[in-house]
PDB file of C-alpha atoms in Angstrom:
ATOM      1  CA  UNK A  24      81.182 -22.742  10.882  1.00  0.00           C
ATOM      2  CA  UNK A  25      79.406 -25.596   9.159  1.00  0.00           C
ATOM      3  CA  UNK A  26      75.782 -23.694  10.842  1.00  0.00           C
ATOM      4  CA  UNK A  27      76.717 -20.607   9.183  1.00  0.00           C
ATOM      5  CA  UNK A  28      77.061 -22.117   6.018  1.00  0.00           C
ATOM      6  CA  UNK A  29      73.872 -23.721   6.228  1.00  0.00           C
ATOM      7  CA  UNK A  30      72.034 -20.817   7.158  1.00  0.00           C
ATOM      8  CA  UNK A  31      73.317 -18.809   3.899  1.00  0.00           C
ATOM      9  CA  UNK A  32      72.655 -21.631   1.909  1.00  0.00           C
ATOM     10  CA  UNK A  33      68.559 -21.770   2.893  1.00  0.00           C
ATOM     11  CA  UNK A  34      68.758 -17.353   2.576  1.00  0.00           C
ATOM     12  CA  UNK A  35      69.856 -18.321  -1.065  1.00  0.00           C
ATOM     13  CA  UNK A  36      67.133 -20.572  -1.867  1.00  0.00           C
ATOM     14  CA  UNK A  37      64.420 -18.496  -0.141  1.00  0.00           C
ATOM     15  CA  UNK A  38      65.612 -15.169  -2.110  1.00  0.00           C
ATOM     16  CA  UNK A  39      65.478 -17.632  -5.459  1.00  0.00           C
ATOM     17  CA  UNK A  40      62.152 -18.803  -4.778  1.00  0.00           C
ATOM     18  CA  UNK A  41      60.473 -15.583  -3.831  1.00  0.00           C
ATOM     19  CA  UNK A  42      61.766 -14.230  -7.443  1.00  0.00           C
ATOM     20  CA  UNK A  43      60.127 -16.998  -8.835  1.00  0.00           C
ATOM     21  CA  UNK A  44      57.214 -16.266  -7.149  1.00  0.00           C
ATOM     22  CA  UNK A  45      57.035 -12.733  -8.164  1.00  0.00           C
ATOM     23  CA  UNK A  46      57.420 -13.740 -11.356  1.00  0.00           C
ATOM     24  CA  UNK A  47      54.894 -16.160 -11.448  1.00  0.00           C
ATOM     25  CA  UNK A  48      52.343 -13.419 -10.341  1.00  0.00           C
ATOM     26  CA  UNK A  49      53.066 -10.659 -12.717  1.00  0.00           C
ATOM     27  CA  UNK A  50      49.686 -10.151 -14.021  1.00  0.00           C
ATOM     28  CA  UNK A  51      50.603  -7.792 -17.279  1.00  0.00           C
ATOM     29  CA  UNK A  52      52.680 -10.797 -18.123  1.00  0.00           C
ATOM     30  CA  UNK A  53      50.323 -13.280 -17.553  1.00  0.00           C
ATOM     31  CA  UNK A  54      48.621 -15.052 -20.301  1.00  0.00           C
ATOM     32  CA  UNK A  55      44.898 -16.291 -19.319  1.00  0.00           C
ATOM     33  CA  UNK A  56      43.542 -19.942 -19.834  1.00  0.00           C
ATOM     34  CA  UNK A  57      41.592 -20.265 -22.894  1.00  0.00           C
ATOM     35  CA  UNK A  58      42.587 -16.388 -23.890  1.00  0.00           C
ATOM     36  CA  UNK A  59      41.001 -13.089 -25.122  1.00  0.00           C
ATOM     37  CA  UNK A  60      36.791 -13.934 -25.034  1.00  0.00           C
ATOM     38  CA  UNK A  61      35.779 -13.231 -28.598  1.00  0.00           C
ATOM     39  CA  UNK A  62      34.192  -9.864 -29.141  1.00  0.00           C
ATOM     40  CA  UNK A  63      30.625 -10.839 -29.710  1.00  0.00           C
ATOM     41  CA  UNK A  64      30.778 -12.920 -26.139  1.00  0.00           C
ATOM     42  CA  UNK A  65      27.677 -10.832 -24.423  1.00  0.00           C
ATOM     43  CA  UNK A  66      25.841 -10.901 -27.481  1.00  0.00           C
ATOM     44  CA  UNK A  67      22.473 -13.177 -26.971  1.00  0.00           C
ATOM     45  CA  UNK A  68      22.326 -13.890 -30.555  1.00  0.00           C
ATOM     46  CA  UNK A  69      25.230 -14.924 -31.446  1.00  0.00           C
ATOM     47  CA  UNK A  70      25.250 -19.084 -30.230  1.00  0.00           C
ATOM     48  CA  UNK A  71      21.126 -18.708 -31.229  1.00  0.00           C
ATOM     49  CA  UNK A  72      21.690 -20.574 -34.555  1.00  0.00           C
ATOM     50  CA  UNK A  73      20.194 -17.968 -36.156  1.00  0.00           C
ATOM     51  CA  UNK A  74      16.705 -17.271 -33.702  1.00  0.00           C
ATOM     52  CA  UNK A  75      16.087 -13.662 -32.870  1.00  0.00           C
ATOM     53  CA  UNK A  76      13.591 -11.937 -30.274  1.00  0.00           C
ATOM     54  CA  UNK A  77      10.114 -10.694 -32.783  1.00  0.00           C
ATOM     55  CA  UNK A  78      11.783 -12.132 -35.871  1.00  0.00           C
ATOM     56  CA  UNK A  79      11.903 -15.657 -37.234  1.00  0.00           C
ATOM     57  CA  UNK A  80      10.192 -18.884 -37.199  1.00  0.00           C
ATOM     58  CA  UNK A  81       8.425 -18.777 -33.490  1.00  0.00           C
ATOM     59  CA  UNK A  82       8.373 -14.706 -33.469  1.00  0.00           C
ATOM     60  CA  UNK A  83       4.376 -14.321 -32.972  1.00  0.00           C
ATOM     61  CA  UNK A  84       2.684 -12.238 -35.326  1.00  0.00           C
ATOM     62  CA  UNK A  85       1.859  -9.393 -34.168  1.00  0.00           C
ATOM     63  CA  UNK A  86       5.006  -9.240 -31.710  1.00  0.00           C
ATOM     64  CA  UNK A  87       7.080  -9.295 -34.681  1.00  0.00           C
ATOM     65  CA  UNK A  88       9.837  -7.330 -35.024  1.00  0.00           C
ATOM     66  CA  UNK A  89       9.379  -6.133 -31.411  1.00  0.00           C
ATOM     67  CA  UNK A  90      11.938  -5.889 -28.941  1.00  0.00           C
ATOM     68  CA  UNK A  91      10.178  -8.020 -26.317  1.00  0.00           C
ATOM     69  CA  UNK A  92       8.455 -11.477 -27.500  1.00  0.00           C
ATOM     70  CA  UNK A  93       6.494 -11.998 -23.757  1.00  0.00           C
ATOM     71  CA  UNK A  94       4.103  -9.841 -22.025  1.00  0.00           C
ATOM     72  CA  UNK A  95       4.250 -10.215 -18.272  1.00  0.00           C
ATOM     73  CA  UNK A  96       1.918  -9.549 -15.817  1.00  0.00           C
ATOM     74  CA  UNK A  97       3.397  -6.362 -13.979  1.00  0.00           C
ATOM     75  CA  UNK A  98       3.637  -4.500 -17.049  1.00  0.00           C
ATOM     76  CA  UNK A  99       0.324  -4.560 -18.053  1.00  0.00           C
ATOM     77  CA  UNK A 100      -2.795  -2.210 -16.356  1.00  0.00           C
ATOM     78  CA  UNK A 101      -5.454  -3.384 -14.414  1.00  0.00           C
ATOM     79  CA  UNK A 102      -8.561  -1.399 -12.336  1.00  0.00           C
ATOM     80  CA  UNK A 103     -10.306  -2.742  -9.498  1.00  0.00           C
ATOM     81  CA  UNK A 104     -13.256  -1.335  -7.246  1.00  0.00           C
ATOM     82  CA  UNK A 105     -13.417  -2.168  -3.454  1.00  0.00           C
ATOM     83  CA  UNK A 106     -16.736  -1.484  -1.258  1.00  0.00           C
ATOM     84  CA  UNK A 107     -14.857  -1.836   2.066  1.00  0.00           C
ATOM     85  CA  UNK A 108     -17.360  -0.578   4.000  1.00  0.00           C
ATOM     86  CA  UNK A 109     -20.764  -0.038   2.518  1.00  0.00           C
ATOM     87  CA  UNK A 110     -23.393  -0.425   5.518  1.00  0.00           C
ATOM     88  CA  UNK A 111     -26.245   0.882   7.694  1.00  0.00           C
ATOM     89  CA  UNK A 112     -25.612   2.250  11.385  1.00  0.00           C
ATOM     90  CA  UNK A 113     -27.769   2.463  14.012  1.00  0.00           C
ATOM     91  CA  UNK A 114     -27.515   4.564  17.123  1.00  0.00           C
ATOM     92  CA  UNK A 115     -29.248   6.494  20.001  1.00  0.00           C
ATOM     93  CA  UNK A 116     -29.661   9.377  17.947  1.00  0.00           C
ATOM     94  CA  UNK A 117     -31.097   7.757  14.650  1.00  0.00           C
ATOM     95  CA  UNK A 118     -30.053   5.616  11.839  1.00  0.00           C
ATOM     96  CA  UNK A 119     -26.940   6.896   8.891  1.00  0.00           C
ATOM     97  CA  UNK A 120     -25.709   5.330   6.191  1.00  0.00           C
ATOM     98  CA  UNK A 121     -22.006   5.103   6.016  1.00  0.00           C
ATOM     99  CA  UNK A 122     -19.601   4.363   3.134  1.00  0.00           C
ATOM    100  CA  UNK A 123     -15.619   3.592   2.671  1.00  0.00           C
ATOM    101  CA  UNK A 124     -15.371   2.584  -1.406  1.00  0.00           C
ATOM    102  CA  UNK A 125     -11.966   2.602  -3.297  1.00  0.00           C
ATOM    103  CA  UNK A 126     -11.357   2.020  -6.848  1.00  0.00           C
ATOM    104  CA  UNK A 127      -7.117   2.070  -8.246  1.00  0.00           C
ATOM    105  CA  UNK A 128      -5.967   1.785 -12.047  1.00  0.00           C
ATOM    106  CA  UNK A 129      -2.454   1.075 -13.156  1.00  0.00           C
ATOM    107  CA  UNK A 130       0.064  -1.472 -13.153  1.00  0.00           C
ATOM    108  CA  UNK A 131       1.594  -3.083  -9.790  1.00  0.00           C
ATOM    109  CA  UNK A 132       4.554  -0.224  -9.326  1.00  0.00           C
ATOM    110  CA  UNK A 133       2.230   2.817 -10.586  1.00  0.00           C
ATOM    111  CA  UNK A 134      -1.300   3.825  -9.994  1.00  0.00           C
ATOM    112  CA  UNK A 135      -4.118   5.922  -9.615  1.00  0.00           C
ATOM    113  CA  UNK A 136      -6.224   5.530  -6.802  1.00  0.00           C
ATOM    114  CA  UNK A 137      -9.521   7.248  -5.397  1.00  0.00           C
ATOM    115  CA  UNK A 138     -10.744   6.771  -1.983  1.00  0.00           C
ATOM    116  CA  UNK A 139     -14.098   7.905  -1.008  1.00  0.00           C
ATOM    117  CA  UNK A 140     -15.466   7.475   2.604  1.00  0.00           C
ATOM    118  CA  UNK A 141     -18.509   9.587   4.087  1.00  0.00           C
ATOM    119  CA  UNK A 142     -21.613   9.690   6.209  1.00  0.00           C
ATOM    120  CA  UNK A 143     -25.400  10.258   5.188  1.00  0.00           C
ATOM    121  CA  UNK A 144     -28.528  10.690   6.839  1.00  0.00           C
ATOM    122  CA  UNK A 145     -32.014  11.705   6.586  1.00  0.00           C
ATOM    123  CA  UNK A 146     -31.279  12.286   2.472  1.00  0.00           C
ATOM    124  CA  UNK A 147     -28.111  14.733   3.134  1.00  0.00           C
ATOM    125  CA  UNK A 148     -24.143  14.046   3.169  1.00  0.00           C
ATOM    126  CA  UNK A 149     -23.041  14.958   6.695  1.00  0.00           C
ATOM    127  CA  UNK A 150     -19.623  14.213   6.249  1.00  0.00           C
ATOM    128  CA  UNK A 151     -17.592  13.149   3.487  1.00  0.00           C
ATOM    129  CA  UNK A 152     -13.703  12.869   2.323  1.00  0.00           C
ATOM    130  CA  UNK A 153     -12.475  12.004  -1.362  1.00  0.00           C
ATOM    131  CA  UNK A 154      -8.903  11.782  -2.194  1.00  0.00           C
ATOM    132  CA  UNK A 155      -7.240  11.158  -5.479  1.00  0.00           C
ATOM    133  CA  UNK A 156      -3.882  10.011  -5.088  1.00  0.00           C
ATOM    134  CA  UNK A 157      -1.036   8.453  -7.038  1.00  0.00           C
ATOM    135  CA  UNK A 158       0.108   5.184  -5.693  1.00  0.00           C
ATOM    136  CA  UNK A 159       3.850   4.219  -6.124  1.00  0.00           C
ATOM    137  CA  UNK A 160       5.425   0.456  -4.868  1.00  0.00           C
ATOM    138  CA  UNK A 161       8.118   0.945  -2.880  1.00  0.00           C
ATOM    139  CA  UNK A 162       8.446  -2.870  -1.319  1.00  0.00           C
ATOM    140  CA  UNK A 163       6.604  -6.146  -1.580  1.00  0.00           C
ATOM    141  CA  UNK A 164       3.580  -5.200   0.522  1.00  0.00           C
ATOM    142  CA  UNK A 165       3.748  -1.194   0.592  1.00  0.00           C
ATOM    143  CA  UNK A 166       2.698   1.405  -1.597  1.00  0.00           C
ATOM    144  CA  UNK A 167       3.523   5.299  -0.919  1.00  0.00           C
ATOM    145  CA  UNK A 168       0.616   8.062  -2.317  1.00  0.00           C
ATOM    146  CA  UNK A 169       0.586  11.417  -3.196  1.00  0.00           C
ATOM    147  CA  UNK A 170      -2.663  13.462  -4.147  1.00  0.00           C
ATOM    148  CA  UNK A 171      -5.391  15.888  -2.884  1.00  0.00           C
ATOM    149  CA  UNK A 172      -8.069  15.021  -0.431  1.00  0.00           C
ATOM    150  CA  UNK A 173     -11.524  17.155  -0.217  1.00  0.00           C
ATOM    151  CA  UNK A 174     -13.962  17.231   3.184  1.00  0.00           C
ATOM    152  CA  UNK A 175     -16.971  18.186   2.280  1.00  0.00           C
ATOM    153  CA  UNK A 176     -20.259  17.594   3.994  1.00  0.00           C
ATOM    154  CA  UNK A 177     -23.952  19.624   5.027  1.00  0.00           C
ATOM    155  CA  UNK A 178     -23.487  22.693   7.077  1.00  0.00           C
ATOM    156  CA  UNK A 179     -19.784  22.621   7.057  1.00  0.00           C
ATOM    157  CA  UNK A 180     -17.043  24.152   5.014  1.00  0.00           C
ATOM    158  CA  UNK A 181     -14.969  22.720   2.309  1.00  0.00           C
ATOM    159  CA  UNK A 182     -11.589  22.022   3.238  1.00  0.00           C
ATOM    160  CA  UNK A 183      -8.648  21.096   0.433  1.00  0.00           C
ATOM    161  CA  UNK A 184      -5.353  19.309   1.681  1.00  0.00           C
ATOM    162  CA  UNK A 185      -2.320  17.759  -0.181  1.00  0.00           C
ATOM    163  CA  UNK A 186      -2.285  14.398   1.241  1.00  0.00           C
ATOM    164  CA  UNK A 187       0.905  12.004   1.440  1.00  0.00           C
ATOM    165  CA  UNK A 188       1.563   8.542   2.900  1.00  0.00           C
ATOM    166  CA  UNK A 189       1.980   5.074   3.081  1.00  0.00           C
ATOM    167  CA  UNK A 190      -0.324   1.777   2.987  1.00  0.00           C
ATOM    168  CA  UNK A 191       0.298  -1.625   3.280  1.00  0.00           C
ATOM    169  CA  UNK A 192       0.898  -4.885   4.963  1.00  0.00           C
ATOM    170  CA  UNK A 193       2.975  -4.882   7.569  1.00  0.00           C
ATOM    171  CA  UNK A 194       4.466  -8.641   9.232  1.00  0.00           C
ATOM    172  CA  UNK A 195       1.601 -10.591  11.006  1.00  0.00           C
ATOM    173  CA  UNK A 196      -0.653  -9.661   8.062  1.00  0.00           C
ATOM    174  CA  UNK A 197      -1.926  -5.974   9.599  1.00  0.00           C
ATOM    175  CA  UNK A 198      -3.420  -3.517   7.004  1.00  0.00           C
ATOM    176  CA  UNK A 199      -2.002  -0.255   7.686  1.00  0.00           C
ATOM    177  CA  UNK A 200      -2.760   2.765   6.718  1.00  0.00           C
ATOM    178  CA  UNK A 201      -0.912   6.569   7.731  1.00  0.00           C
ATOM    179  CA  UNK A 202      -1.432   9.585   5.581  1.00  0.00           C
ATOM    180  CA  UNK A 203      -0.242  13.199   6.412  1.00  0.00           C
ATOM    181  CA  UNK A 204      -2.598  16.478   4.918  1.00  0.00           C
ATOM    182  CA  UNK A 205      -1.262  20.083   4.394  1.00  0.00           C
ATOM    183  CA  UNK A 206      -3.964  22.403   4.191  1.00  0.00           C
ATOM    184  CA  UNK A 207      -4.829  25.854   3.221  1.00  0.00           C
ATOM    185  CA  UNK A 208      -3.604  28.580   5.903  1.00  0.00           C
ATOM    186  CA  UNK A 209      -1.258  25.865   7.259  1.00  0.00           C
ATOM    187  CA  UNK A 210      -3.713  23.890   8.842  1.00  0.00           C
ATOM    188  CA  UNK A 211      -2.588  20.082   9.070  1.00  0.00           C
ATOM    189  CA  UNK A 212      -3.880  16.601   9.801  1.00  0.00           C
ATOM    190  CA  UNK A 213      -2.638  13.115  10.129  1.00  0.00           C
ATOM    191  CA  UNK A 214      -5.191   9.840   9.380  1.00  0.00           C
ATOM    192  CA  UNK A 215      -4.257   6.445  10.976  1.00  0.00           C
ATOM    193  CA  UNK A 216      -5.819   3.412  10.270  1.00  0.00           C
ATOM    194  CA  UNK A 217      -5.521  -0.287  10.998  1.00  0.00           C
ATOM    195  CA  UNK A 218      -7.525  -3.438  10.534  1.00  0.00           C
ATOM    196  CA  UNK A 219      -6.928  -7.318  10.654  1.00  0.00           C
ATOM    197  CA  UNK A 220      -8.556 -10.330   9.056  1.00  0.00           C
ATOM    198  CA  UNK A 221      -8.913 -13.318  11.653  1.00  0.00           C
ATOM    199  CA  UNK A 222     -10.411 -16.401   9.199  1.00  0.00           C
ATOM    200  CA  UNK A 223     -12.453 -18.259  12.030  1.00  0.00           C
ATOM    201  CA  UNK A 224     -13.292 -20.812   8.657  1.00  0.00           C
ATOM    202  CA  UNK A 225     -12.652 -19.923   4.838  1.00  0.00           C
ATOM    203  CA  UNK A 226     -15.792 -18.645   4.254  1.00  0.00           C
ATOM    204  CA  UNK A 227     -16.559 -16.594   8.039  1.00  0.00           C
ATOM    205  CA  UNK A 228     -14.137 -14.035   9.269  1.00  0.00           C
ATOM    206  CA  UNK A 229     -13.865 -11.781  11.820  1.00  0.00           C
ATOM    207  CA  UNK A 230     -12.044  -7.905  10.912  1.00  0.00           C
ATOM    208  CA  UNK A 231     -11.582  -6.033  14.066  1.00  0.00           C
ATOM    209  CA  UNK A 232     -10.578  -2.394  12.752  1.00  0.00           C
ATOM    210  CA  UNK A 233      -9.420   0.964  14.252  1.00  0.00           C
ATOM    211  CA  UNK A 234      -9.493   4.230  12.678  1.00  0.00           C
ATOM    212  CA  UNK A 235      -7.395   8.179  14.682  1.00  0.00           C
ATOM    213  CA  UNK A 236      -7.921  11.643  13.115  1.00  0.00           C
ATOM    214  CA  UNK A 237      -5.744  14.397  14.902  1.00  0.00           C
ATOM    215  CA  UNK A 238      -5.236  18.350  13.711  1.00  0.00           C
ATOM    216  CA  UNK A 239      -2.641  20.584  14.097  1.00  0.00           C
ATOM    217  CA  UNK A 240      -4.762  23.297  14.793  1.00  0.00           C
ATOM    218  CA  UNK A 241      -8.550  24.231  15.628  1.00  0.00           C
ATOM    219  CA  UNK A 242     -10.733  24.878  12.677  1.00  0.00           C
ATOM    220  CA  UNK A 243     -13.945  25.952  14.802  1.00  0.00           C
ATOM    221  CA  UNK A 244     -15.890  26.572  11.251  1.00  0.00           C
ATOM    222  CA  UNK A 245     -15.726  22.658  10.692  1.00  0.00           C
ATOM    223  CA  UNK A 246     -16.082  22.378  14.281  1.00  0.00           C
ATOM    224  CA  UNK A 247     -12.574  19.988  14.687  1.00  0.00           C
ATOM    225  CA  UNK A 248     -10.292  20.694  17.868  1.00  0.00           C
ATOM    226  CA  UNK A 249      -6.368  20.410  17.526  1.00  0.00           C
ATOM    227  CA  UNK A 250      -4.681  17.324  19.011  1.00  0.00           C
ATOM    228  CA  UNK A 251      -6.560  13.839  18.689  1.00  0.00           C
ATOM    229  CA  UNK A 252     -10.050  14.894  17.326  1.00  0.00           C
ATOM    230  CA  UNK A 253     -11.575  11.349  16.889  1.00  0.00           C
ATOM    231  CA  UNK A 254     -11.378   7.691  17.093  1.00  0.00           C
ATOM    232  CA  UNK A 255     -13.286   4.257  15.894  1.00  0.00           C
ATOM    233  CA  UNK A 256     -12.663   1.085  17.251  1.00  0.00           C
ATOM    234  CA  UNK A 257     -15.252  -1.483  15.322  1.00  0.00           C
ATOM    235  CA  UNK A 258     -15.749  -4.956  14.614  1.00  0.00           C
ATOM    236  CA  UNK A 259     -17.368  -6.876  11.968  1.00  0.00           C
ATOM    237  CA  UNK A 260     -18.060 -10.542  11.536  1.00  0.00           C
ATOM    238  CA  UNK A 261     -18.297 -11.058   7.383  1.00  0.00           C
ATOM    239  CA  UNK A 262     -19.496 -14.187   5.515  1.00  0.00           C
ATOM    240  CA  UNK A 263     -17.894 -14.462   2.243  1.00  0.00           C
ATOM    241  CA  UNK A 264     -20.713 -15.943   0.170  1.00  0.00           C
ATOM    242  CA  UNK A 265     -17.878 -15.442  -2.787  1.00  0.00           C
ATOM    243  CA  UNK A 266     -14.864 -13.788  -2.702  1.00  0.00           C
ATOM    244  CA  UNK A 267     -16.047 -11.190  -3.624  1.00  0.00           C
ATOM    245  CA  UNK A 268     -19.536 -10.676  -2.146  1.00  0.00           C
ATOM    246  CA  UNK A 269     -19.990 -10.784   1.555  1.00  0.00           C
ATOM    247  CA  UNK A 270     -22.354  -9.127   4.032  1.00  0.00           C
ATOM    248  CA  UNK A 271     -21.548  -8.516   7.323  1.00  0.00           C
ATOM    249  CA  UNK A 272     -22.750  -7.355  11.269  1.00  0.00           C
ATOM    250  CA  UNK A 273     -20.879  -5.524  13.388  1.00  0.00           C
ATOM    251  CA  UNK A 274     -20.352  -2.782  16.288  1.00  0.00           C
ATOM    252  CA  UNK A 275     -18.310   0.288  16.498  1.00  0.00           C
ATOM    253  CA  UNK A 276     -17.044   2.652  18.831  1.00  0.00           C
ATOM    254  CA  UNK A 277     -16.781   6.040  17.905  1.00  0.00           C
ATOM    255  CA  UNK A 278     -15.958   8.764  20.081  1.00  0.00           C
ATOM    256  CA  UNK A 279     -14.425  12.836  19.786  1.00  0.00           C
ATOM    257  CA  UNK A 280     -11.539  14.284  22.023  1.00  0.00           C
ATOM    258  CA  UNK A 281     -10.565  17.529  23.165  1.00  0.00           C
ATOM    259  CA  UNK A 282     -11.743  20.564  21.501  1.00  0.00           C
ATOM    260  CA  UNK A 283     -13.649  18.410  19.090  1.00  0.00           C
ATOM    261  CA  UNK A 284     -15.367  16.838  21.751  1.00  0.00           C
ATOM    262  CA  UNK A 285     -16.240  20.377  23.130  1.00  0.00           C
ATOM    263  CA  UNK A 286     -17.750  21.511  19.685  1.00  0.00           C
ATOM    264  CA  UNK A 287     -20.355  18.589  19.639  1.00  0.00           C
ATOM    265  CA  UNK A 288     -21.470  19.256  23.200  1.00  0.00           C
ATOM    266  CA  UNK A 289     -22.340  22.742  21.883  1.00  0.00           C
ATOM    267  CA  UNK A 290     -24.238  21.587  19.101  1.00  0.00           C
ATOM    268  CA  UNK A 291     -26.057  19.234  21.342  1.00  0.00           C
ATOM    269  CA  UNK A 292     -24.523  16.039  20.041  1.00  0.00           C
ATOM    270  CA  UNK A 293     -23.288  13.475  21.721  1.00  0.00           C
ATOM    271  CA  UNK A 294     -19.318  12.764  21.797  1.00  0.00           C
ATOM    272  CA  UNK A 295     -19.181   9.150  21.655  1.00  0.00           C
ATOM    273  CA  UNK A 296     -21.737   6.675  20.659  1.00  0.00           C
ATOM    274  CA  UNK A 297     -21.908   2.828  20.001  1.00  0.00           C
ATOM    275  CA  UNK A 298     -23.104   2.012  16.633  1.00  0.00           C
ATOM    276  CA  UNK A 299     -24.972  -1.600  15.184  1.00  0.00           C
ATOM    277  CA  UNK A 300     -23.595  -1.912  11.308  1.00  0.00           C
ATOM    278  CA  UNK A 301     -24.940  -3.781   8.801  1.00  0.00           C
ATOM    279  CA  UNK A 302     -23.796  -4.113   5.541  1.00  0.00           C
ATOM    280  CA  UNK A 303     -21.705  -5.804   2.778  1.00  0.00           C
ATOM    281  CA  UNK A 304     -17.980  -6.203   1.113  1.00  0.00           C
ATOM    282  CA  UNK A 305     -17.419  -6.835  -2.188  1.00  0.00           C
ATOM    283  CA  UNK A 306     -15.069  -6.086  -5.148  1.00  0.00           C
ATOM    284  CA  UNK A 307     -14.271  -7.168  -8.458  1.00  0.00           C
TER     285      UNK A 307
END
């Protein structure tokens, strides 16, 4: 008898203290520490003692009465012109000079870029692709593009695509490069590219580079098979006399495939050849 009691007694006291509780954690009811903020709380010029952004005692001339007192970098627009490639080759069937130049304008997120990369011998442009694209920061290290690309070249037709893709720097410091083309009468084409800087010193450095071209479809006017249609595989050994002057030596690899392949065997060239470059890098 004396248990039961007990046991009703410590029911009582829980029931008590769980209205307490409840009570305790009615927030409508509650009253916050300190309470209501004041309404001008998120306003940055309120605790200023007086100091606005463009007006005032350290407001800068011709900023004043601007919304923004500093200029960063990012917002601003900058150009820049890159000869990545700008060289002599010699080969078993004569002596070219190639080219791979691009210049952008624009501010980090948003640009305009222009790539230019051909082949010339004997006084005449043998083959030659310029594409002006719109460059857009999606990360840290990688840009997407949109634009128009243009082959061109001696003896060969002109050929229009709307190019998209991505460049950048992947992990490991590898410059990559893919771009997709839609041409006319549904042709298509996809670019690859890749290329690596190994500093042997500050000044010397080795870039080992590869380059794919594949088609969608056979295009016998520009003689170009469908499937993989060429590959490069080159590497150059650069001095860096300044940053941005270097000249460089180098071999490359360059071979056709497939249908393309077939098309130079017609025309009595050869499908793969090793090539000595010699050239220079620079930029500013």
């Amino acid at each position: 008898m004396s248990a039961a009691r007990n046991l009703l007694l410590i029911c009582l006291a829980a029931t008590a203290a769980g209205s307490a509780t409840a009570q305790a954690m009615d927030h409508g009811a509650m009253q916050m520490q300190g309470g209501d903020p004041p309404a001008d709380a998120r306003d940055p010029h309120a605790y200023s003692g007086g100091y606005r952004m463009g007006t005032g005692l350290y407001a800068l001339p011709h900023q004043a009465g601007t919304a923004h007192q500093m200029e960063m970098a990012d917002g601003r627009s900058f150009g820049s012109f890159l000869a990545d490639r700008l060289e002599r080759a010699g080969h078993s069937d004569g002596v070219e000079t190639a080219y791979d130049l691009r210049a952008s304008y624009g501010t980090t997120y948003d640009k305009l870029v222009l790539k230019a990369e051909g082949e010339a011998a004997q006084g005449r442009i043998g083959e030659a692709r310029t594409e002006l694209l719109w460059g857009h920061a999606v990360g840290g290290y990688w840009d997407t593009q949109l634009g128009l690309r243009n082959d061109a070249g001696h003896a060969r037709p002109g050929r229009n695509w709307l190019a998209f893709g991505v460049q950048g720097l992947a992990p490991y410091w590898f410059e990559l490069e893919a771009t997709a083309y839609v041409g006319e009468g549904g042709r298509t084409a996809l670019r690859l590219a890749g290329e690596y800087e190994l500093l042997i010193t500050q000044r010397l450095i080795l870039q080992p580079r590869v380059e794919a071209n594949l088609y969608g479809r056979d295009d016998p006017e520009a003689r170009l098979g469908s499937g993989l249609s060429s590959g490069t595989a080159g590497l150059r050994l650069r001095y860096e006399i300044s940053r941005q002057f270097a000249p460089y030596v180098g071999v490359e690899r360059a071979a056709s495939f497939g249908g393309t392949a077939d098309y130079a065997r017609a025309a009595g060239a050869r499908p793969a050849q090793t090539r000595w470059v010699a050239g220079v890098r620079m930029w500013f």
